[in-house]
Every structure is written in structure tokens, then in C-alpha cells.
Amino acid sequence: MQKPTVRTKLLFVFLPLLILSLSIDTAYRAYAHAGDEAAVRDALMKSALSFEKNDLPMASQVWVNDESLTIFESGHANYGWADYRDHHLVPEMGEMKNTKYAFSDIKIHLAGKTAWATLKYTISADVTDNGKPRHVDGGGLGTAVLENRDGQWRIVHWHSSAPRRAPGNAAPPKN
């Protein structure tokens, strides 16, 4: 019987270590991926909750608070946190009472420090329209793009759309 060479001995030592190392790396990446996915989902849910509660400080924790933010909603665009906050979010929060806002069918995709999610949303609230109170119900589809900034997932882009209304029920566009 031939005596094993040094090369063969090293192979028997290092090959199992290499396989073990790769297995640990794969397991760690899967664990980190699951943690990031949960953190992205939490950021989205916190955004919905902040709107439901009319809680601007909570919203500012999950949206980027700088000029890189873009919002496309119902054919209208907001550029930057100040524009979105002052001309969209605060007025909308102020006019809605007893708000219920929920996301479902959330699908999250991760790529490094970037994530995007597609979702369905529903909203209901009491609003005052021309001095008269009324209840509104709605829903639609949304896409959110998030970035991991300083260890926190923040929404950097939001695009939502609602189904078209029947011609007799068309409301004037909001600017």
C-alpha cells in the first residue's frame, strides 16, 4: 500500500474545513437576509402605522429626511422630504380622521443595501369635503424602494396607484 503524500494529507485536512467554512458563510448570509427582510417589512408597517395615527415623528423615522426622496402618487410627484412632508403628508394626515391604513401581499426583494417591495394597500377614513363629513374607502398597489442607511432601512422612493374610478364617480384631481 502506498503511503499518503503530504499533498493528500493536506487535502484531507483542508477540504472539510473549506466545506465547513462555506456552509457557515451560506447559513450566515441566509440569516442576515431574513433579518434584513424582517427589518424592511417593519419599516413599511411602521410607515403605515404612522399615517394611521397621524404621527409625523414616527413617519420621519422610516422615510429618508433629505432631498433624495421621491414620491409618485396618483399622477402627482413630490421631490425631497420637505416637499413630501409639507405638501402631501401633513395636509393628508390633517384632513383624515379615524384612519385605517393597511398593507398586504408584501413581496420584498433584497440586493445588498437596497430593497424594493411591492404591495397592496387599503385605506379608509372620515374626511370633510366642502364642509360635510363623509367616509372614504380605497385601495391600490404600491412599490417602495428602501436603502439601508446607517443600519436602518429607510424608504427612498414610493409609487402608488389606485384603480380608475367609473366615469360617473370621477373626483377632481388633487394637486
PDB file of C-alpha atoms in Angstrom:
ATOM      1  CA  MET A   1       0.000   0.000   0.000  1.00  0.00           C
ATOM      2  CA  GLN A   2       1.258   3.407  -0.973  1.00  0.00           C
ATOM      3  CA  LYS A   3       1.942   5.925   1.774  1.00  0.00           C
ATOM      4  CA  PRO A   4      -0.203   9.140   1.518  1.00  0.00           C
ATOM      5  CA  THR A   5       1.698  12.162   0.259  1.00  0.00           C
ATOM      6  CA  VAL A   6       1.837  15.447   2.099  1.00  0.00           C
ATOM      7  CA  ARG A   7      -0.434  16.862  -0.569  1.00  0.00           C
ATOM      8  CA  THR A   8      -3.045  14.152   0.073  1.00  0.00           C
ATOM      9  CA  LYS A   9      -2.846  14.690   3.831  1.00  0.00           C
ATOM     10  CA  LEU A  10      -3.363  18.436   3.384  1.00  0.00           C
ATOM     11  CA  LEU A  11      -6.325  17.768   1.110  1.00  0.00           C
ATOM     12  CA  PHE A  12      -7.968  15.597   3.770  1.00  0.00           C
ATOM     13  CA  VAL A  13      -7.452  18.348   6.359  1.00  0.00           C
ATOM     14  CA  PHE A  14      -8.339  21.447   4.376  1.00  0.00           C
ATOM     15  CA  LEU A  15     -11.173  20.151   2.196  1.00  0.00           C
ATOM     16  CA  PRO A  16     -13.507  19.519   5.157  1.00  0.00           C
ATOM     17  CA  LEU A  17     -12.534  22.909   6.604  1.00  0.00           C
ATOM     18  CA  LEU A  18     -13.333  24.583   3.299  1.00  0.00           C
ATOM     19  CA  ILE A  19     -16.706  22.849   3.097  1.00  0.00           C
ATOM     20  CA  LEU A  20     -17.486  23.782   6.709  1.00  0.00           C
ATOM     21  CA  SER A  21     -16.460  27.387   6.092  1.00  0.00           C
ATOM     22  CA  LEU A  22     -18.675  27.665   3.015  1.00  0.00           C
ATOM     23  CA  SER A  23     -21.589  26.121   4.895  1.00  0.00           C
ATOM     24  CA  ILE A  24     -21.230  28.588   7.753  1.00  0.00           C
ATOM     25  CA  ASP A  25     -20.992  31.510   5.302  1.00  0.00           C
ATOM     26  CA  THR A  26     -24.124  30.369   3.465  1.00  0.00           C
ATOM     27  CA  ALA A  27     -26.035  29.940   6.726  1.00  0.00           C
ATOM     28  CA  TYR A  28     -24.917  33.372   7.942  1.00  0.00           C
ATOM     29  CA  ARG A  29     -25.993  35.026   4.684  1.00  0.00           C
ATOM     30  CA  ALA A  30     -29.410  33.349   4.873  1.00  0.00           C
ATOM     31  CA  TYR A  31     -29.779  34.503   8.480  1.00  0.00           C
ATOM     32  CA  ALA A  32     -28.721  38.072   7.618  1.00  0.00           C
ATOM     33  CA  HIS A  33     -31.066  38.088   4.600  1.00  0.00           C
ATOM     34  CA  ALA A  34     -34.002  37.012   6.786  1.00  0.00           C
ATOM     35  CA  GLY A  35     -33.123  39.736   9.297  1.00  0.00           C
ATOM     36  CA  ASP A  36     -32.994  42.389   6.587  1.00  0.00           C
ATOM     37  CA  GLU A  37     -36.282  41.215   5.114  1.00  0.00           C
ATOM     38  CA  ALA A  38     -37.928  41.479   8.533  1.00  0.00           C
ATOM     39  CA  ALA A  39     -36.435  44.950   9.054  1.00  0.00           C
ATOM     40  CA  VAL A  40     -37.738  46.131   5.656  1.00  0.00           C
ATOM     41  CA  ARG A  41     -41.192  44.757   6.469  1.00  0.00           C
ATOM     42  CA  ASP A  42     -41.068  46.509   9.865  1.00  0.00           C
ATOM     43  CA  ALA A  43     -40.161  49.828   8.224  1.00  0.00           C
ATOM     44  CA  LEU A  44     -43.096  49.518   5.817  1.00  0.00           C
ATOM     45  CA  MET A  45     -45.521  48.621   8.590  1.00  0.00           C
ATOM     46  CA  LYS A  46     -44.234  51.487  10.729  1.00  0.00           C
ATOM     47  CA  SER A  47     -44.862  53.840   7.808  1.00  0.00           C
ATOM     48  CA  ALA A  48     -48.473  52.641   7.526  1.00  0.00           C
ATOM     49  CA  LEU A  49     -48.973  52.907  11.287  1.00  0.00           C
ATOM     50  CA  SER A  50     -47.543  56.437  11.372  1.00  0.00           C
ATOM     51  CA  PHE A  51     -50.066  57.521   8.736  1.00  0.00           C
ATOM     52  CA  GLU A  52     -52.914  55.784  10.530  1.00  0.00           C
ATOM     53  CA  LYS A  53     -52.011  57.538  13.792  1.00  0.00           C
ATOM     54  CA  ASN A  54     -51.199  60.896  12.158  1.00  0.00           C
ATOM     55  CA  ASP A  55     -47.757  60.562  13.758  1.00  0.00           C
ATOM     56  CA  LEU A  56     -45.240  62.653  11.818  1.00  0.00           C
ATOM     57  CA  PRO A  57     -42.268  61.920  14.147  1.00  0.00           C
ATOM     58  CA  MET A  58     -42.835  58.179  13.588  1.00  0.00           C
ATOM     59  CA  ALA A  59     -43.009  58.700   9.812  1.00  0.00           C
ATOM     60  CA  SER A  60     -39.735  60.611   9.862  1.00  0.00           C
ATOM     61  CA  GLN A  61     -38.051  57.516  11.331  1.00  0.00           C
ATOM     62  CA  VAL A  62     -38.723  55.368   8.243  1.00  0.00           C
ATOM     63  CA  TRP A  63     -38.623  57.859   5.357  1.00  0.00           C
ATOM     64  CA  VAL A  64     -35.324  59.454   4.315  1.00  0.00           C
ATOM     65  CA  ASN A  65     -35.320  63.021   5.523  1.00  0.00           C
ATOM     66  CA  ASP A  66     -33.383  64.552   2.646  1.00  0.00           C
ATOM     67  CA  GLU A  67     -33.697  65.631  -0.973  1.00  0.00           C
ATOM     68  CA  SER A  68     -33.189  62.101  -2.350  1.00  0.00           C
ATOM     69  CA  LEU A  69     -36.780  61.095  -1.516  1.00  0.00           C
ATOM     70  CA  THR A  70     -39.220  60.764  -4.425  1.00  0.00           C
ATOM     71  CA  ILE A  71     -42.946  60.088  -4.192  1.00  0.00           C
ATOM     72  CA  PHE A  72     -45.210  59.316  -7.148  1.00  0.00           C
ATOM     73  CA  GLU A  73     -48.837  59.005  -6.143  1.00  0.00           C
ATOM     74  CA  SER A  74     -51.937  59.314  -8.308  1.00  0.00           C
ATOM     75  CA  GLY A  75     -50.108  61.177 -11.051  1.00  0.00           C
ATOM     76  CA  HIS A  76     -48.504  63.684  -8.658  1.00  0.00           C
ATOM     77  CA  ALA A  77     -44.818  63.867  -7.686  1.00  0.00           C
ATOM     78  CA  ASN A  78     -43.062  65.067  -4.543  1.00  0.00           C
ATOM     79  CA  TYR A  79     -39.294  65.570  -4.548  1.00  0.00           C
ATOM     80  CA  GLY A  80     -37.486  65.599  -1.218  1.00  0.00           C
ATOM     81  CA  TRP A  81     -38.632  65.043   2.343  1.00  0.00           C
ATOM     82  CA  ALA A  82     -39.621  68.678   2.961  1.00  0.00           C
ATOM     83  CA  ASP A  83     -41.835  68.760  -0.151  1.00  0.00           C
ATOM     84  CA  TYR A  84     -43.475  65.431   0.684  1.00  0.00           C
ATOM     85  CA  ARG A  85     -43.899  66.235   4.374  1.00  0.00           C
ATOM     86  CA  ASP A  86     -45.201  69.790   3.971  1.00  0.00           C
ATOM     87  CA  HIS A  87     -47.260  69.497   0.769  1.00  0.00           C
ATOM     88  CA  HIS A  88     -48.565  65.942   0.916  1.00  0.00           C
ATOM     89  CA  LEU A  89     -48.181  64.040   4.172  1.00  0.00           C
ATOM     90  CA  VAL A  90     -49.113  66.695   6.746  1.00  0.00           C
ATOM     91  CA  PRO A  91     -52.139  68.019   4.804  1.00  0.00           C
ATOM     92  CA  GLU A  92     -53.391  64.485   4.114  1.00  0.00           C
ATOM     93  CA  MET A  93     -52.934  63.440   7.755  1.00  0.00           C
ATOM     94  CA  GLY A  94     -54.739  66.593   8.837  1.00  0.00           C
ATOM     95  CA  GLU A  95     -57.820  66.013   6.717  1.00  0.00           C
ATOM     96  CA  MET A  96     -58.285  62.325   7.624  1.00  0.00           C
ATOM     97  CA  LYS A  97     -59.746  61.103  10.914  1.00  0.00           C
ATOM     98  CA  ASN A  98     -60.371  57.534  12.139  1.00  0.00           C
ATOM     99  CA  THR A  99     -57.894  56.391   9.529  1.00  0.00           C
ATOM    100  CA  LYS A 100     -57.222  52.728   8.834  1.00  0.00           C
ATOM    101  CA  TYR A 101     -54.286  52.040   6.515  1.00  0.00           C
ATOM    102  CA  ALA A 102     -53.003  48.528   5.865  1.00  0.00           C
ATOM    103  CA  PHE A 103     -50.598  46.704   3.573  1.00  0.00           C
ATOM    104  CA  SER A 104     -50.994  43.141   2.346  1.00  0.00           C
ATOM    105  CA  ASP A 105     -49.403  40.780  -0.160  1.00  0.00           C
ATOM    106  CA  ILE A 106     -45.986  42.337   0.553  1.00  0.00           C
ATOM    107  CA  LYS A 107     -43.197  40.907  -1.578  1.00  0.00           C
ATOM    108  CA  ILE A 108     -39.690  42.009  -0.597  1.00  0.00           C
ATOM    109  CA  HIS A 109     -36.542  41.746  -2.718  1.00  0.00           C
ATOM    110  CA  LEU A 110     -33.074  42.480  -1.336  1.00  0.00           C
ATOM    111  CA  ALA A 111     -29.882  43.438  -3.150  1.00  0.00           C
ATOM    112  CA  GLY A 112     -27.140  44.499  -0.758  1.00  0.00           C
ATOM    113  CA  LYS A 113     -28.114  47.769   0.913  1.00  0.00           C
ATOM    114  CA  THR A 114     -31.146  48.231  -1.365  1.00  0.00           C
ATOM    115  CA  ALA A 115     -34.571  46.631  -1.110  1.00  0.00           C
ATOM    116  CA  TRP A 116     -37.769  47.000  -3.032  1.00  0.00           C
ATOM    117  CA  ALA A 117     -41.195  45.830  -2.082  1.00  0.00           C
ATOM    118  CA  THR A 118     -44.460  45.500  -3.938  1.00  0.00           C
ATOM    119  CA  LEU A 119     -47.699  45.519  -2.009  1.00  0.00           C
ATOM    120  CA  LYS A 120     -51.421  46.070  -1.945  1.00  0.00           C
ATOM    121  CA  TYR A 121     -52.875  48.752   0.299  1.00  0.00           C
ATOM    122  CA  THR A 122     -56.270  49.592   1.720  1.00  0.00           C
ATOM    123  CA  ILE A 123     -57.316  52.838   3.321  1.00  0.00           C
ATOM    124  CA  SER A 124     -60.451  54.110   4.978  1.00  0.00           C
ATOM    125  CA  ALA A 125     -61.018  57.392   6.771  1.00  0.00           C
ATOM    126  CA  ASP A 126     -63.504  60.053   7.679  1.00  0.00           C
ATOM    127  CA  VAL A 127     -62.894  63.303   5.781  1.00  0.00           C
ATOM    128  CA  THR A 128     -64.591  66.661   5.481  1.00  0.00           C
ATOM    129  CA  ASP A 129     -65.464  67.533   1.902  1.00  0.00           C
ATOM    130  CA  ASN A 130     -66.863  71.015   1.245  1.00  0.00           C
ATOM    131  CA  GLY A 131     -67.783  71.314   4.919  1.00  0.00           C
ATOM    132  CA  LYS A 132     -69.595  67.970   5.001  1.00  0.00           C
ATOM    133  CA  PRO A 133     -68.239  64.870   6.707  1.00  0.00           C
ATOM    134  CA  ARG A 134     -68.055  61.681   4.665  1.00  0.00           C
ATOM    135  CA  HIS A 135     -66.380  58.298   4.841  1.00  0.00           C
ATOM    136  CA  VAL A 136     -63.965  57.144   2.140  1.00  0.00           C
ATOM    137  CA  ASP A 137     -62.652  53.679   1.357  1.00  0.00           C
ATOM    138  CA  GLY A 138     -59.949  52.939  -1.160  1.00  0.00           C
ATOM    139  CA  GLY A 139     -57.069  50.742  -2.095  1.00  0.00           C
ATOM    140  CA  GLY A 140     -54.488  50.083  -4.727  1.00  0.00           C
ATOM    141  CA  LEU A 141     -50.977  48.935  -5.438  1.00  0.00           C
ATOM    142  CA  GLY A 142     -47.646  50.269  -4.265  1.00  0.00           C
ATOM    143  CA  THR A 143     -43.930  49.904  -4.772  1.00  0.00           C
ATOM    144  CA  ALA A 144     -41.415  51.041  -2.191  1.00  0.00           C
ATOM    145  CA  VAL A 145     -37.648  51.282  -2.598  1.00  0.00           C
ATOM    146  CA  LEU A 146     -35.640  51.292   0.607  1.00  0.00           C
ATOM    147  CA  GLU A 147     -31.949  51.767   1.406  1.00  0.00           C
ATOM    148  CA  ASN A 148     -30.061  50.651   4.451  1.00  0.00           C
ATOM    149  CA  ARG A 149     -28.594  53.866   5.778  1.00  0.00           C
ATOM    150  CA  ASP A 150     -26.511  53.716   8.930  1.00  0.00           C
ATOM    151  CA  GLY A 151     -28.050  50.362   9.834  1.00  0.00           C
ATOM    152  CA  GLN A 152     -31.681  51.436   9.339  1.00  0.00           C
ATOM    153  CA  TRP A 153     -33.924  50.650   6.393  1.00  0.00           C
ATOM    154  CA  ARG A 154     -35.424  53.900   5.063  1.00  0.00           C
ATOM    155  CA  ILE A 155     -37.924  54.489   2.278  1.00  0.00           C
ATOM    156  CA  VAL A 156     -36.265  56.482  -0.531  1.00  0.00           C
ATOM    157  CA  HIS A 157     -38.958  56.073  -3.189  1.00  0.00           C
ATOM    158  CA  TRP A 158     -42.686  55.358  -3.109  1.00  0.00           C
ATOM    159  CA  HIS A 159     -45.028  54.854  -6.039  1.00  0.00           C
ATOM    160  CA  SER A 160     -48.696  54.003  -5.564  1.00  0.00           C
ATOM    161  CA  SER A 161     -51.706  53.836  -7.788  1.00  0.00           C
ATOM    162  CA  ALA A 162     -55.392  53.186  -7.335  1.00  0.00           C
ATOM    163  CA  PRO A 163     -57.824  51.673  -9.809  1.00  0.00           C
ATOM    164  CA  ARG A 164     -59.582  54.130 -12.079  1.00  0.00           C
ATOM    165  CA  ARG A 165     -62.989  55.309 -10.956  1.00  0.00           C
ATOM    166  CA  ALA A 166     -66.073  54.736 -13.054  1.00  0.00           C
ATOM    167  CA  PRO A 167     -66.711  57.802 -15.283  1.00  0.00           C
ATOM    168  CA  GLY A 168     -69.733  58.941 -13.254  1.00  0.00           C
ATOM    169  CA  ASN A 169     -67.742  58.808  -9.986  1.00  0.00           C
ATOM    170  CA  ALA A 170     -64.649  60.681 -11.110  1.00  0.00           C
ATOM    171  CA  ALA A 171     -63.298  63.069  -8.497  1.00  0.00           C
ATOM    172  CA  PRO A 172     -61.368  66.184  -9.467  1.00  0.00           C
ATOM    173  CA  PRO A 173     -57.581  65.616  -9.382  1.00  0.00           C
ATOM    174  CA  LYS A 174     -55.732  66.738  -6.250  1.00  0.00           C
ATOM    175  CA  ASN A 175     -52.649  68.888  -6.721  1.00  0.00           C
TER     176      ASN A 175
END
